[in-house]
Amino acid sequence: MEKTVNQIHQTDTFPEIPVFVITGGQKNRMMPEEVRKKRFENQLELLSLTRNSKHIVAEKSGHFPQLSEPTIVIDSIKECAEAINKTNQKPINLC
């Protein structure tokens, strides 16, 4: 995560591209509350990178929504790809 944040800070401007952030809605008993809050703040900060952002909460998931609710992740990827295809960005083919 730190490497990603550093890469973002090294760019002059973040491109106006869709950014979708998926957050697990269940608390992880193994993660201290302070760490969970900081992680959530970091996720919300990603939403401020572009006006074209969306926050999705996977209510039945913890840290790995891709495993516990894969349909939410798949649908989010499809929606993001559709949003990119509607802009002037290079089209994405998911097939």
Coordinates of N, CA and C in Angstrom, one line a residue:
M1 N 0.8 -1.2 0.0 CA 0.0 0.0 0.0 C 0.9 1.3 0.0
E2 N 1.9 1.2 0.8 CA 2.8 2.4 0.9 C 3.4 2.7 -0.5
K3 N 3.8 1.7 -1.2 CA 4.4 1.8 -2.5 C 3.4 2.5 -3.5
T4 N 2.2 2.1 -3.4 CA 1.1 2.6 -4.3 C 0.9 4.1 -3.9
V5 N 0.8 4.4 -2.7 CA 0.6 5.8 -2.2 C 1.8 6.7 -2.7
N6 N 3.0 6.2 -2.6 CA 4.2 6.9 -3.1 C 4.2 7.2 -4.5
Q7 N 3.7 6.2 -5.3 CA 3.6 6.3 -6.8 C 2.6 7.4 -7.1
I8 N 1.5 7.4 -6.4 CA 0.4 8.4 -6.6 C 1.0 9.8 -6.3
H9 N 1.7 10.0 -5.2 CA 2.2 11.3 -4.9 C 3.3 11.8 -5.8
Q10 N 3.9 10.9 -6.5 CA 5.0 11.3 -7.5 C 4.5 11.8 -8.8
T11 N 3.2 11.6 -9.1 CA 2.6 12.1 -10.3 C 2.2 13.5 -10.1
D12 N 2.2 14.3 -11.2 CA 1.8 15.7 -11.1 C 0.3 15.8 -10.9
T13 N -0.5 15.1 -11.7 CA -1.9 15.1 -11.6 C -2.4 13.6 -11.8
F14 N -3.4 13.3 -11.1 CA -4.1 12.0 -11.3 C -5.0 12.1 -12.5
P15 N -5.0 11.2 -13.4 CA -5.9 11.3 -14.6 C -7.4 11.1 -14.2
E16 N -8.3 11.8 -14.9 CA -9.7 11.7 -14.7 C -10.2 10.3 -15.2
I17 N -9.9 9.3 -14.4 CA -10.4 7.9 -14.8 C -11.2 7.4 -13.7
P18 N -12.1 6.4 -13.9 CA -12.9 5.9 -12.9 C -12.0 5.2 -11.8
V19 N -12.3 5.4 -10.6 CA -11.7 4.7 -9.5 C -12.8 4.1 -8.6
F20 N -12.8 2.8 -8.5 CA -13.8 2.1 -7.7 C -13.0 1.5 -6.5
V21 N -13.6 1.7 -5.3 CA -13.0 1.2 -4.1 C -14.0 0.3 -3.4
I22 N -13.6 -0.9 -3.2 CA -14.5 -1.9 -2.6 C -14.0 -2.1 -1.1
T23 N -14.9 -1.9 -0.2 CA -14.6 -2.1 1.2 C -15.4 -3.2 1.8
G24 N -14.8 -4.1 2.5 CA -15.5 -5.1 3.3 C -16.3 -4.5 4.4
G25 N -17.5 -4.9 4.5 CA -18.4 -4.3 5.6 C -18.2 -5.0 6.9
Q26 N -17.6 -6.2 7.0 CA -17.5 -6.9 8.3 C -16.2 -6.5 8.9
K27 N -16.2 -6.4 10.2 CA -14.9 -6.1 11.0 C -14.1 -7.4 11.1
N28 N -12.8 -7.2 10.9 CA -11.9 -8.3 11.1 C -11.4 -8.4 12.5
R29 N -11.8 -9.5 13.2 CA -11.4 -9.6 14.6 C -9.9 -9.6 14.8
M30 N -9.1 -10.0 13.8 CA -7.7 -10.0 13.9 C -7.0 -8.7 13.7
M31 N -7.8 -7.7 13.2 CA -7.2 -6.4 12.8 C -7.6 -5.4 14.0
P32 N -6.6 -4.8 14.6 CA -6.8 -3.8 15.6 C -7.7 -2.7 15.1
E33 N -8.6 -2.1 15.9 CA -9.5 -1.1 15.5 C -8.8 0.1 14.9
E34 N -7.7 0.5 15.5 CA -6.9 1.6 15.0 C -6.4 1.4 13.6
V35 N -6.0 0.2 13.3 CA -5.5 -0.2 12.0 C -6.7 -0.2 11.0
R36 N -7.8 -0.7 11.4 CA -9.0 -0.8 10.6 C -9.5 0.6 10.2
K37 N -9.5 1.5 11.1 CA -9.9 2.9 10.9 C -8.9 3.6 9.9
K38 N -7.6 3.4 10.1 CA -6.6 4.0 9.2 C -6.8 3.4 7.8
R39 N -7.0 2.1 7.7 CA -7.2 1.5 6.4 C -8.4 2.1 5.7
F40 N -9.5 2.2 6.4 CA -10.7 2.8 5.9 C -10.5 4.2 5.4
E41 N -9.8 5.0 6.2 CA -9.4 6.4 5.8 C -8.6 6.4 4.5
N42 N -7.7 5.5 4.4 CA -6.9 5.4 3.1 C -7.8 5.1 1.9
Q43 N -8.7 4.2 2.1 CA -9.6 3.8 1.0 C -10.4 5.0 0.6
L44 N -11.0 5.8 1.6 CA -11.8 6.9 1.3 C -10.9 8.0 0.6
E45 N -9.7 8.1 1.0 CA -8.8 9.1 0.3 C -8.6 8.8 -1.2
L46 N -8.6 7.5 -1.5 CA -8.5 7.1 -2.9 C -9.6 7.7 -3.8
L47 N -10.8 7.8 -3.1 CA -12.0 8.3 -3.8 C -11.8 9.8 -4.2
S48 N -10.9 10.5 -3.5 CA -10.8 11.9 -3.8 C -9.8 12.2 -5.0
L49 N -9.2 11.1 -5.5 CA -8.3 11.3 -6.6 C -8.9 11.7 -7.9
T50 N -10.2 11.4 -8.1 CA -10.9 11.7 -9.3 C -12.4 12.0 -9.0
R51 N -13.0 12.8 -9.9 CA -14.4 13.1 -9.7 C -15.3 11.9 -10.1
N52 N -14.6 10.9 -10.8 CA -15.3 9.7 -11.3 C -15.0 8.5 -10.4
S53 N -15.4 8.6 -9.1 CA -15.1 7.6 -8.2 C -16.3 7.0 -7.6
K54 N -16.2 5.8 -7.1 CA -17.4 5.1 -6.5 C -16.9 4.2 -5.3
H55 N -17.6 4.3 -4.2 CA -17.3 3.4 -3.1 C -18.4 2.4 -3.0
I56 N -17.9 1.1 -2.9 CA -18.8 0.0 -2.8 C -18.5 -0.7 -1.5
V57 N -19.5 -1.0 -0.7 CA -19.3 -1.8 0.5 C -19.8 -3.2 0.3
A58 N -19.0 -4.1 0.5 CA -19.3 -5.6 0.4 C -19.7 -6.0 1.8
E59 N -21.0 -5.9 2.1 CA -21.5 -6.0 3.5 C -21.2 -7.3 4.1
K60 N -21.1 -8.4 3.4 CA -20.9 -9.7 4.0 C -19.4 -10.1 4.0
S61 N -18.5 -9.2 3.6 CA -17.1 -9.5 3.5 C -16.3 -8.8 4.5
G62 N -15.1 -9.3 4.8 CA -14.1 -8.7 5.6 C -13.0 -8.1 4.7
H63 N -11.8 -8.6 4.8 CA -10.6 -8.1 4.1 C -10.6 -8.6 2.7
F64 N -11.2 -9.7 2.4 CA -11.1 -10.3 1.0 C -12.5 -10.5 0.3
P65 N -13.1 -9.4 -0.1 CA -14.4 -9.5 -0.8 C -14.3 -10.2 -2.1
Q66 N -13.1 -10.3 -2.7 CA -13.0 -11.0 -3.9 C -13.2 -12.5 -3.7
L67 N -13.0 -13.0 -2.4 CA -13.3 -14.4 -2.1 C -14.7 -14.6 -1.6
S68 N -15.1 -13.7 -0.7 CA -16.4 -14.0 -0.1 C -17.6 -13.4 -0.9
E69 N -17.4 -12.4 -1.7 CA -18.5 -11.9 -2.5 C -17.9 -11.5 -3.9
P70 N -17.5 -12.6 -4.6 CA -16.9 -12.3 -5.9 C -17.8 -11.6 -6.9
T71 N -19.1 -11.8 -6.8 CA -20.0 -11.1 -7.8 C -19.9 -9.6 -7.6
I72 N -19.7 -9.1 -6.4 CA -19.6 -7.6 -6.2 C -18.4 -7.1 -6.9
V73 N -17.3 -7.9 -6.8 CA -16.0 -7.5 -7.4 C -16.1 -7.5 -9.0
I74 N -16.7 -8.6 -9.5 CA -16.8 -8.8 -10.9 C -17.7 -7.7 -11.5
D75 N -18.9 -7.5 -10.8 CA -19.8 -6.4 -11.3 C -19.1 -5.0 -11.3
S76 N -18.3 -4.8 -10.3 CA -17.6 -3.5 -10.2 C -16.6 -3.3 -11.3
I77 N -15.9 -4.4 -11.6 CA -14.9 -4.3 -12.7 C -15.7 -4.0 -14.0
K78 N -16.8 -4.7 -14.2 CA -17.6 -4.5 -15.5 C -18.1 -3.1 -15.5
E79 N -18.6 -2.6 -14.4 CA -19.1 -1.2 -14.4 C -18.0 -0.2 -14.6
C80 N -16.9 -0.4 -14.0 CA -15.7 0.5 -14.3 C -15.3 0.5 -15.7
A81 N -15.2 -0.7 -16.3 CA -14.8 -0.8 -17.7 C -15.8 -0.1 -18.6
E82 N -17.1 -0.2 -18.3 CA -18.2 0.5 -19.1 C -18.0 2.0 -18.9
A83 N -17.7 2.5 -17.7 CA -17.4 3.9 -17.5 C -16.2 4.4 -18.3
I84 N -15.2 3.6 -18.4 CA -14.0 3.9 -19.2 C -14.4 4.0 -20.7
N85 N -15.2 3.0 -21.1 CA -15.6 2.9 -22.5 C -16.5 4.1 -22.9
K86 N -17.2 4.7 -22.0 CA -18.0 5.9 -22.3 C -17.3 7.2 -22.4
T87 N -16.0 7.2 -21.9 CA -15.2 8.4 -21.9 C -14.3 8.3 -23.2
N88 N -13.4 9.2 -23.3 CA -12.5 9.2 -24.4 C -11.3 8.3 -24.2
Q89 N -11.4 7.5 -23.2 CA -10.3 6.6 -22.9 C -10.3 5.4 -23.9
K90 N -9.1 4.8 -23.9 CA -9.0 3.6 -24.8 C -10.0 2.5 -24.3
P91 N -10.8 1.9 -25.2 CA -11.8 0.9 -24.8 C -11.1 -0.3 -24.2
I92 N -11.8 -0.9 -23.3 CA -11.4 -2.1 -22.6 C -12.3 -3.3 -23.1
N93 N -11.7 -4.4 -23.5 CA -12.4 -5.6 -23.8 C -12.2 -6.6 -22.7
L94 N -13.3 -7.0 -22.1 CA -13.3 -7.9 -21.0 C -13.3 -9.4 -21.4
C95 N -13.6 -9.6 -22.7 CA -13.7 -11.0 -23.2 C -12.4 -11.6 -23.6

